[in-house]
Coordinates of C-alpha atoms in Angstrom, one line a residue:
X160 CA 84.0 43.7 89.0
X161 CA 85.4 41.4 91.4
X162 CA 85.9 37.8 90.1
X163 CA 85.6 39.0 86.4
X164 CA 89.0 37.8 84.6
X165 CA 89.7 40.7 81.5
X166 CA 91.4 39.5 78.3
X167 CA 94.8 41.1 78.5
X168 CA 94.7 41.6 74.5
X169 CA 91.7 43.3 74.2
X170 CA 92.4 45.5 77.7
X171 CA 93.9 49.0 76.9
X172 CA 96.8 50.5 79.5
X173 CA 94.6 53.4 80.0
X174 CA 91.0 55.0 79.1
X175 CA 91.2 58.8 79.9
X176 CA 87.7 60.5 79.9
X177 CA 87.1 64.0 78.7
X178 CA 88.6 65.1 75.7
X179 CA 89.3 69.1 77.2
X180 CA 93.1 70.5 77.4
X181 CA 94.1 68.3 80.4
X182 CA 92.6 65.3 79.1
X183 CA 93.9 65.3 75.3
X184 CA 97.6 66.6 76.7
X185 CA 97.4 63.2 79.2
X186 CA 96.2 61.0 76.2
X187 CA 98.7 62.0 74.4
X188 CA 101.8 62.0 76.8
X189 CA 101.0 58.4 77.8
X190 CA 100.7 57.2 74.1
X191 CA 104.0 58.8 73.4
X192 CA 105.3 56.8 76.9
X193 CA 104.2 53.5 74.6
X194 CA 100.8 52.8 76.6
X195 CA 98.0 52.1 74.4
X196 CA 95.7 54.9 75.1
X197 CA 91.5 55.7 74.3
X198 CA 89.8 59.0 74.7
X199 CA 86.4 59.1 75.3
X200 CA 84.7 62.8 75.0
X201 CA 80.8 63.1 74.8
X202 CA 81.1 66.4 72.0
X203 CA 83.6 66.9 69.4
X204 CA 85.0 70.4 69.6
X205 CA 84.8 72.9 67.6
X206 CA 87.5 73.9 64.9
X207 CA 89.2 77.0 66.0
X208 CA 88.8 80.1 64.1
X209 CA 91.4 83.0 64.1
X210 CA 88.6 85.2 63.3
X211 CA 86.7 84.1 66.4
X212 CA 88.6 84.3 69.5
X213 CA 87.7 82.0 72.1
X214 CA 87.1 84.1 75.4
X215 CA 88.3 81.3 77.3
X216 CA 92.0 81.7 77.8
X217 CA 94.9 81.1 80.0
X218 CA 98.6 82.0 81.2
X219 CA 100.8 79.2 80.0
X220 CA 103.5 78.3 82.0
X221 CA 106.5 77.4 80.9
X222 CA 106.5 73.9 82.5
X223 CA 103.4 73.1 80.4
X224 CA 104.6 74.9 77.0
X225 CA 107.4 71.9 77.8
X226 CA 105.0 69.4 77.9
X227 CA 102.8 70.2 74.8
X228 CA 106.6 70.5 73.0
X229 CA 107.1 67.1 74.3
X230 CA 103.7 65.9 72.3
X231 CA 104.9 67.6 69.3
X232 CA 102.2 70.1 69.6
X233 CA 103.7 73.7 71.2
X234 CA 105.4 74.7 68.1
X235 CA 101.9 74.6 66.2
X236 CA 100.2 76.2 69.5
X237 CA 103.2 79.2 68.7
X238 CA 102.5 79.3 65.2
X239 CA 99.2 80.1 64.8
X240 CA 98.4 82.3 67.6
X241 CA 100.7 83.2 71.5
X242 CA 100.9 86.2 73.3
X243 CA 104.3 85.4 75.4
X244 CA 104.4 88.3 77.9
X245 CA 107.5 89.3 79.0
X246 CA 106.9 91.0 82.9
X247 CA 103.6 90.7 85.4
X248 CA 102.8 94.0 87.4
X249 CA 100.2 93.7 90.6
X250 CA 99.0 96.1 92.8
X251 CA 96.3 97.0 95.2
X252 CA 93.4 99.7 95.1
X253 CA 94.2 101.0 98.9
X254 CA 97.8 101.7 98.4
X255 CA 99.0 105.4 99.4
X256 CA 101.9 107.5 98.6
X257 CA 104.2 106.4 96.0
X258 CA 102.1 103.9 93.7
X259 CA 105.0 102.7 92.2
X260 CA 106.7 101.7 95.6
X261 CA 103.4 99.6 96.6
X262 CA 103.7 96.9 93.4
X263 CA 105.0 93.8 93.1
X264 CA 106.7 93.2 89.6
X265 CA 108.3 90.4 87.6
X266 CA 110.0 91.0 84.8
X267 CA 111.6 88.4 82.4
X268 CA 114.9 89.8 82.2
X269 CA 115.2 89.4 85.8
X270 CA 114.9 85.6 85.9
X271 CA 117.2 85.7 82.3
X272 CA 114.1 84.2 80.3
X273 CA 112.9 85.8 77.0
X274 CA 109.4 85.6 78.2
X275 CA 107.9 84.7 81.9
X276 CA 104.6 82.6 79.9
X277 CA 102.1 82.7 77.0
X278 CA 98.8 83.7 76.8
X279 CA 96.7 81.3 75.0
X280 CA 93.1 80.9 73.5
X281 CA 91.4 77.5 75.1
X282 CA 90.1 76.8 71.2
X283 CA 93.3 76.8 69.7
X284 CA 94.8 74.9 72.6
X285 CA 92.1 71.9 72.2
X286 CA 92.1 71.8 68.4
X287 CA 95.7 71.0 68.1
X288 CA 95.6 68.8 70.4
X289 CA 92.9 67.1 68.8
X290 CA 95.0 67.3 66.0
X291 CA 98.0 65.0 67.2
X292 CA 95.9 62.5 68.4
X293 CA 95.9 60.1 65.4
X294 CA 99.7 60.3 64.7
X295 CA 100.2 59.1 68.5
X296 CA 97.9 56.4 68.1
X297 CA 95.3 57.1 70.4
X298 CA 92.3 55.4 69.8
X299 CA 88.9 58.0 69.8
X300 CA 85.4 57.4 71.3
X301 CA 83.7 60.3 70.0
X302 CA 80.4 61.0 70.6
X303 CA 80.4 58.7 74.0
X304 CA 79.9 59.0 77.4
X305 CA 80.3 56.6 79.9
X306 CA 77.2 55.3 81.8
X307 CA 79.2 52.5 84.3
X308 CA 82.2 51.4 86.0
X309 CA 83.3 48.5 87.5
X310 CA 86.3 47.8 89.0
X311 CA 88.2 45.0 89.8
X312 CA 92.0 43.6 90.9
X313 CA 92.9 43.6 87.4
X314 CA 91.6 46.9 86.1
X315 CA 88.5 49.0 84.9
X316 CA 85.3 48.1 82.4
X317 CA 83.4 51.2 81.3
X318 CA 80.1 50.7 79.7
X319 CA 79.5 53.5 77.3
X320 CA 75.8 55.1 76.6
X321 CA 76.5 52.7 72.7
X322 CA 76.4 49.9 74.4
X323 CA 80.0 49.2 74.1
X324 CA 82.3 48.7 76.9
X325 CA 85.9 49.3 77.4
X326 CA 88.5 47.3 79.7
X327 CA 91.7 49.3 81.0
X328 CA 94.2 48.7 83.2
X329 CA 93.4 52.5 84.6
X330 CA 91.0 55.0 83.9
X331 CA 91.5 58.6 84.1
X332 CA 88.9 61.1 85.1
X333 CA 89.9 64.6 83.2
X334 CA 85.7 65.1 82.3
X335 CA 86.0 68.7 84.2
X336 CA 84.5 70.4 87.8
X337 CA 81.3 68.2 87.1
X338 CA 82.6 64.9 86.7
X339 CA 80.7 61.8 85.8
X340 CA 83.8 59.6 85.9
X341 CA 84.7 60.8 89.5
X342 CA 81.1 60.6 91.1
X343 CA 80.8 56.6 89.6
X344 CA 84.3 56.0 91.0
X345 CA 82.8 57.2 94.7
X346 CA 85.3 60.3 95.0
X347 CA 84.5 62.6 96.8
X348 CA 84.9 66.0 96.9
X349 CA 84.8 69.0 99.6
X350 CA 83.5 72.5 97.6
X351 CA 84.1 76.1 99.1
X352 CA 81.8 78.7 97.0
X353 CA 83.5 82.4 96.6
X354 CA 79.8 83.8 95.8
X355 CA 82.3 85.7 93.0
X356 CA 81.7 85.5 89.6
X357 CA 84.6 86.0 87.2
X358 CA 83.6 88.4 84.1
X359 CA 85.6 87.6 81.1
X360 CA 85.6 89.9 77.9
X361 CA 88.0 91.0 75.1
X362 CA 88.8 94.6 75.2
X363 CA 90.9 97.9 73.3
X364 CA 93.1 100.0 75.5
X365 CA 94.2 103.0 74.9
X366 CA 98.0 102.6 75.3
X367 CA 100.1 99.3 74.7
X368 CA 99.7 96.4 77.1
X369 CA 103.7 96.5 76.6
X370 CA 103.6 92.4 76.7
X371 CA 102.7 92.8 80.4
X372 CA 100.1 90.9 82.5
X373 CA 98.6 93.3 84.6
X374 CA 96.6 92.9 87.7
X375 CA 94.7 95.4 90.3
X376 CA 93.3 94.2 93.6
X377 CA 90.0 96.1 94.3
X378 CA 88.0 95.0 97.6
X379 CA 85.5 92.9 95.4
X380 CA 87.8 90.9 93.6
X381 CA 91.1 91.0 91.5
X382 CA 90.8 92.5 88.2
X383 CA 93.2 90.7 85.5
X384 CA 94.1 91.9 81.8
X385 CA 95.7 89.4 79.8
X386 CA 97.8 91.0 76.9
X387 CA 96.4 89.4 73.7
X388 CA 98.2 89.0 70.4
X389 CA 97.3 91.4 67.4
X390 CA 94.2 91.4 65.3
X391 CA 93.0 93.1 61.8
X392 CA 92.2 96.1 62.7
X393 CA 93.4 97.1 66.5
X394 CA 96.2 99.1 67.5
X395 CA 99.3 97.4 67.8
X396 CA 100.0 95.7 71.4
X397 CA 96.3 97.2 72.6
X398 CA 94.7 94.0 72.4
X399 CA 93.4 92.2 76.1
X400 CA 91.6 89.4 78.1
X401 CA 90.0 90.6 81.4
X402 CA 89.0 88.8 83.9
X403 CA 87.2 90.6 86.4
X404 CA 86.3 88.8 90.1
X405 CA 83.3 90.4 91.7
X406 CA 80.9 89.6 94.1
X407 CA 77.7 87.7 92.4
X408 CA 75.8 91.0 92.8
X409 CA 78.3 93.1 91.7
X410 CA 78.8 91.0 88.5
X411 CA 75.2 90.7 87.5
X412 CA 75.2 94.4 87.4
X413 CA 78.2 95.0 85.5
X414 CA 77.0 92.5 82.8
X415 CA 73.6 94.6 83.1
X416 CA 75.5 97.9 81.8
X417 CA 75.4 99.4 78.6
X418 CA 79.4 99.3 76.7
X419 CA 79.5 102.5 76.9
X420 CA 79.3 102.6 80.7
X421 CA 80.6 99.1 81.2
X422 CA 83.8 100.8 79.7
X423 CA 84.0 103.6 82.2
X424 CA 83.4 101.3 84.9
X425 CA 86.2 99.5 83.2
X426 CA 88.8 101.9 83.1
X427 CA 88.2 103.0 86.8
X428 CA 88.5 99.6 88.3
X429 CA 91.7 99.2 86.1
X430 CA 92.9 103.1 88.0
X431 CA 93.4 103.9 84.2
X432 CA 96.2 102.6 84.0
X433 CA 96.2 102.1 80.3
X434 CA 94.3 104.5 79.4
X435 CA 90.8 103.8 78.1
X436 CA 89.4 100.7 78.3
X437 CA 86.8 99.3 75.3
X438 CA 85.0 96.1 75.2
X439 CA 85.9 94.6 71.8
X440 CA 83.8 91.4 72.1
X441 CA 80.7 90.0 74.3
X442 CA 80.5 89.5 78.3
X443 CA 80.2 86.6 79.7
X444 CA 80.8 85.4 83.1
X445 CA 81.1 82.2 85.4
X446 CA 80.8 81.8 89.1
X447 CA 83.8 80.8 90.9
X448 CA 84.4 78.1 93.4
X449 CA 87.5 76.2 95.1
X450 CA 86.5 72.1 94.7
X451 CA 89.0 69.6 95.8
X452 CA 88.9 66.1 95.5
X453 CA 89.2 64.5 98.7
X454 CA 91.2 61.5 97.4
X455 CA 92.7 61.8 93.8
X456 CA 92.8 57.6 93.1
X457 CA 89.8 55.6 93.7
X458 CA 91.1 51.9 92.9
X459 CA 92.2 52.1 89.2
X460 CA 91.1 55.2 88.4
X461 CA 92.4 58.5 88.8
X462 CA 91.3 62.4 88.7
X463 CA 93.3 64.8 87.4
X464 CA 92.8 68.7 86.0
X465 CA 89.4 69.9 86.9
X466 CA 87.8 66.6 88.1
X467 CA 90.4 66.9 90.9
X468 CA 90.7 70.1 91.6
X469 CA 89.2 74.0 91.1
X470 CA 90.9 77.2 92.3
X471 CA 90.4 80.6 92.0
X472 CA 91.7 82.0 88.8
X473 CA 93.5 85.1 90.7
X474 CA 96.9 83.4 89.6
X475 CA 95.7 82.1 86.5
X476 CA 97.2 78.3 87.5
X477 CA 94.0 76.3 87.0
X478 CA 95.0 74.4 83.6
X479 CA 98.8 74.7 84.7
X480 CA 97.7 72.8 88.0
X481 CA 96.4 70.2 86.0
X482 CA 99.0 69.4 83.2
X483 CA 101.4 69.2 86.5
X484 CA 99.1 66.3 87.8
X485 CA 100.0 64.3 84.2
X486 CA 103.3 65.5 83.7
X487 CA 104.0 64.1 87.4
X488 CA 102.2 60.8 86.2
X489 CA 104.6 60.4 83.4
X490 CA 107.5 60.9 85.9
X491 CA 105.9 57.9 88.0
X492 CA 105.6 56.0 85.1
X493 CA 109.6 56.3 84.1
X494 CA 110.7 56.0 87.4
X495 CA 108.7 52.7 87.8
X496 CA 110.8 51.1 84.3
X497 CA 114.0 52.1 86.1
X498 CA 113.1 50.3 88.6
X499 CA 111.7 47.6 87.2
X500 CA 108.2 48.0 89.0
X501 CA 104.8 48.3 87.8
X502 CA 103.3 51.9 87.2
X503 CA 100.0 50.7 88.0
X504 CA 100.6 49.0 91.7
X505 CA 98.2 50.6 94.4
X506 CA 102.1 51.9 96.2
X507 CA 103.0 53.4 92.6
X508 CA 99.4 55.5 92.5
X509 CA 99.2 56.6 95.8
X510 CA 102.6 57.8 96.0
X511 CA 101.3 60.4 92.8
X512 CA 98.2 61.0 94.6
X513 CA 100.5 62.5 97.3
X514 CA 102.5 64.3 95.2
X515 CA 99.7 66.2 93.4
X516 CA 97.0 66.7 96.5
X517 CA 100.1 68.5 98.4
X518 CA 100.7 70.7 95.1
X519 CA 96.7 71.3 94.2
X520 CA 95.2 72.1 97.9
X521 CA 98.5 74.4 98.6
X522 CA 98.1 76.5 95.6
X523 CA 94.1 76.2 96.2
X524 CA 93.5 77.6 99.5
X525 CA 96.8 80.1 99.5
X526 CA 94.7 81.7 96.5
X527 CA 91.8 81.6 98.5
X528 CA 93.2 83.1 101.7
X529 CA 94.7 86.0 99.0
X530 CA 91.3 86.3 97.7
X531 CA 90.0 86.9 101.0
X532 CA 93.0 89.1 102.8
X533 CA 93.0 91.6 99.7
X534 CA 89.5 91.9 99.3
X535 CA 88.9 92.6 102.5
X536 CA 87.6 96.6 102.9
X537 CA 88.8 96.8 106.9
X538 CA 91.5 99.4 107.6
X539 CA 94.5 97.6 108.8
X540 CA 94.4 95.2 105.8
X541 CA 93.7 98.2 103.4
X542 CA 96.7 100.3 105.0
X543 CA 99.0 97.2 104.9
X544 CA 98.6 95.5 101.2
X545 CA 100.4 97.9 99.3
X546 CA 103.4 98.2 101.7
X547 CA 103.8 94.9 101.4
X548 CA 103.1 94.1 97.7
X549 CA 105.9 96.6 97.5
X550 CA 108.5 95.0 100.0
X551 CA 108.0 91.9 98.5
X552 CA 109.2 93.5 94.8
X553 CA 111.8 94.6 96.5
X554 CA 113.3 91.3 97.6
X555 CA 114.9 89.2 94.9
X556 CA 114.9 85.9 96.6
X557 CA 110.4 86.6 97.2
X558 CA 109.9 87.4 93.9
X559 CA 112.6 84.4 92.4
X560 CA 110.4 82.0 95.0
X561 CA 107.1 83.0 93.7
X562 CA 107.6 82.9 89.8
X563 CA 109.6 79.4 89.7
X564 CA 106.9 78.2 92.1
X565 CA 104.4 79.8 89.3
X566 CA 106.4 78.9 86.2
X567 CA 106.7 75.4 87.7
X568 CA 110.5 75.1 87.3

């Protein structure tokens, strides 16, 4: 929009597009930093339902449970329904001898915390979210979707598929893997497909979870289960996500199984470990993919959770990533009113770009190069993983490194 002057009343501090878990936690953390803030989301989600999981869900960190108690919102998150776990065990399929010597644990107590994270339905995260959104002040375009940008010195002017426009100072691309925002901006993106498919289901085991996140390298993939809180009618503390990573083939055949061999199939990949495994909801599956933004700030306008980056969910840090890229934008924006400098400059937004693309392509391809090294069948690999899973559980100051790089403290 060059040589277009904006009216600085009617131009908002920021526009941030995509109204998921990224996008509603940045809306609301730059309101609450006095900005005058929109969302703009093309559907209106869905209320949550206690009686309807969501099979979408993730491993809260405790750097992000700090930012959602910062909007006001974690203590409602807590209060309707959290899983914290308190330890995380890993192991691999082609250890030998002494099982227990070939695992790499963390435990809580260790690091002096009551809990190492949370384990959290997507539904119930985006609904109270939604939730806080009026008290803040955040202004709502709901149904919308933008159709056009231009940008300009000054700022941003969407044009939205109503015919309205917007004007911002910046706009914020948090519209997910596929997004619209981004590709109008210009950004582009490099994209490395796993030809993995991650299966995700609900299931019953036999004995407790014992607040533990669990997860077995097998040579086709990682297999993760979640503990899950409670519900009417389960055992106590037998209640878990999975999230099973398995070659595209593999996968379609899994999802092709009957429960009742789906659950022995299950409990082998899992070594048994809990006992019986039973599917306690539907299948479903997505295919996986490392995407990374080659340059997180086009101009005025900025990609952040999913628009700027997708990793493998081995670690479970994909929405933890991206509430990092807006807690670090908040951080710019303070330190720019100490110094007395404009949050906004090209200096100011570069200087976060930096900050996040060193944090978001480290954790990206070190899970990829894990995803490749321990699902690798070849013998010296094979002979060598559990050893080392085990050496490295053995040495405080790894296993200190890891979670606080994890926990994002």
């Amino acid at each position: 929009m060059p040589g277009t002057v904006m009216n600085r009343r009617s131009r908002l501090d920021v526009v941030v597009v995509g109204g998921g878990v990224v996008g509603t936690s940045a809306a609301l953390v730059l309101a609450r930093c006095g900005l005058e803030v929109a969302l703009i989301e093309a559907v209106e989600p869905a209320r949550w339902d206690a009686d309807r999981p969501d099979l979408r869900v993730y491993a809260f960190a405790p750097d992000s449970a700090a930012l959602l108690d910062s909007c006001g919102v974690w203590s409602e998150v807590i209060r309707a329904r959290a899983q914290p776990y308190r330890s995380m065990r890993v192991w691999d399929s082609g250890g030998f001898g002494n099982a227990s010597s070939h695992e790499l644990t963390f435990n809580a107590d260790a690091f002096a915390r009551r809990e190492l994270g949370w384990i959290v339905e997507h539904g119930l995260l985006v609904d109270r979210l939604w939730s806080a959104l009026p008290a803040a002040g955040v202004q709502l375009r709901c149904p919308a979707r933008v159709e056009a940008l231009e940008q300009g010195d000054a700022g941003v002017r969407l044009h939205l598929d109503d015919g309205s426009r917007l004007d911002a100072s910046i706009v914020i691309a948090a519209d997910g893997a596929e997004s619209s925002v981004r590709q109008l901006a210009g950004m582009a993106v490099d994209r490395h497909d796993y030809a993995q498919r991650g299966i995700v289901a609900y299931v019953a085991t036999e004995q407790p979870h014992q607040d533990t996140a669990w997860q077995r390298f097998l040579p086709g993939g990682p297999l993760a289960l979640l503990p899950c809180p409670d519900m009417e009618g389960s055992p106590r503390g037998c209640r878990g996500s999975i999230v099973w990573t398995l070659p595209d083939e593999d996968a379609a055949r899994m999802l092709a199984l009957d429960e009742a061999a789906f659950n022995t199939a299950l409990t082998r990949a899992f070594d048994a470990r809990l006992g019986t495994m039973m599917l306690r909801s539907v299948r479903a599956a997505f295919p996986l993919r490392r995407q990374l933004v080659r340059e997180s700030v086009q101009g005025r306008v900025l990609a952040i959770g999913d628009a700027a980056h997708v990793v493998h969910p081995l670690a479970g840090q994909g929405v933890n990533l991206g509430l990092r890229d807006v807690e670090a934008l908040r951080q710019s924006i303070l330190a720019s009113r100490t110094a007395n400098a404009d949050w906004t400059s090209p200096s100011r937004l570069a200087r976060w770009a930096r900050i996040r693309k060193s944090d978001n392509a480290l954790a990206a391809h070190a899970f990829g190069a894990i995803n490749r090294g321990f699902g690798s069948d070849a013998l010296l690999p094979t002979l060598l993983r559990g050893p080392l899973l085990g050496l490295a559980g053995r040495w405080p100051p790894i296993t200190q490194r890891l979670w606080r790089r994890a926990a994002g403290i």
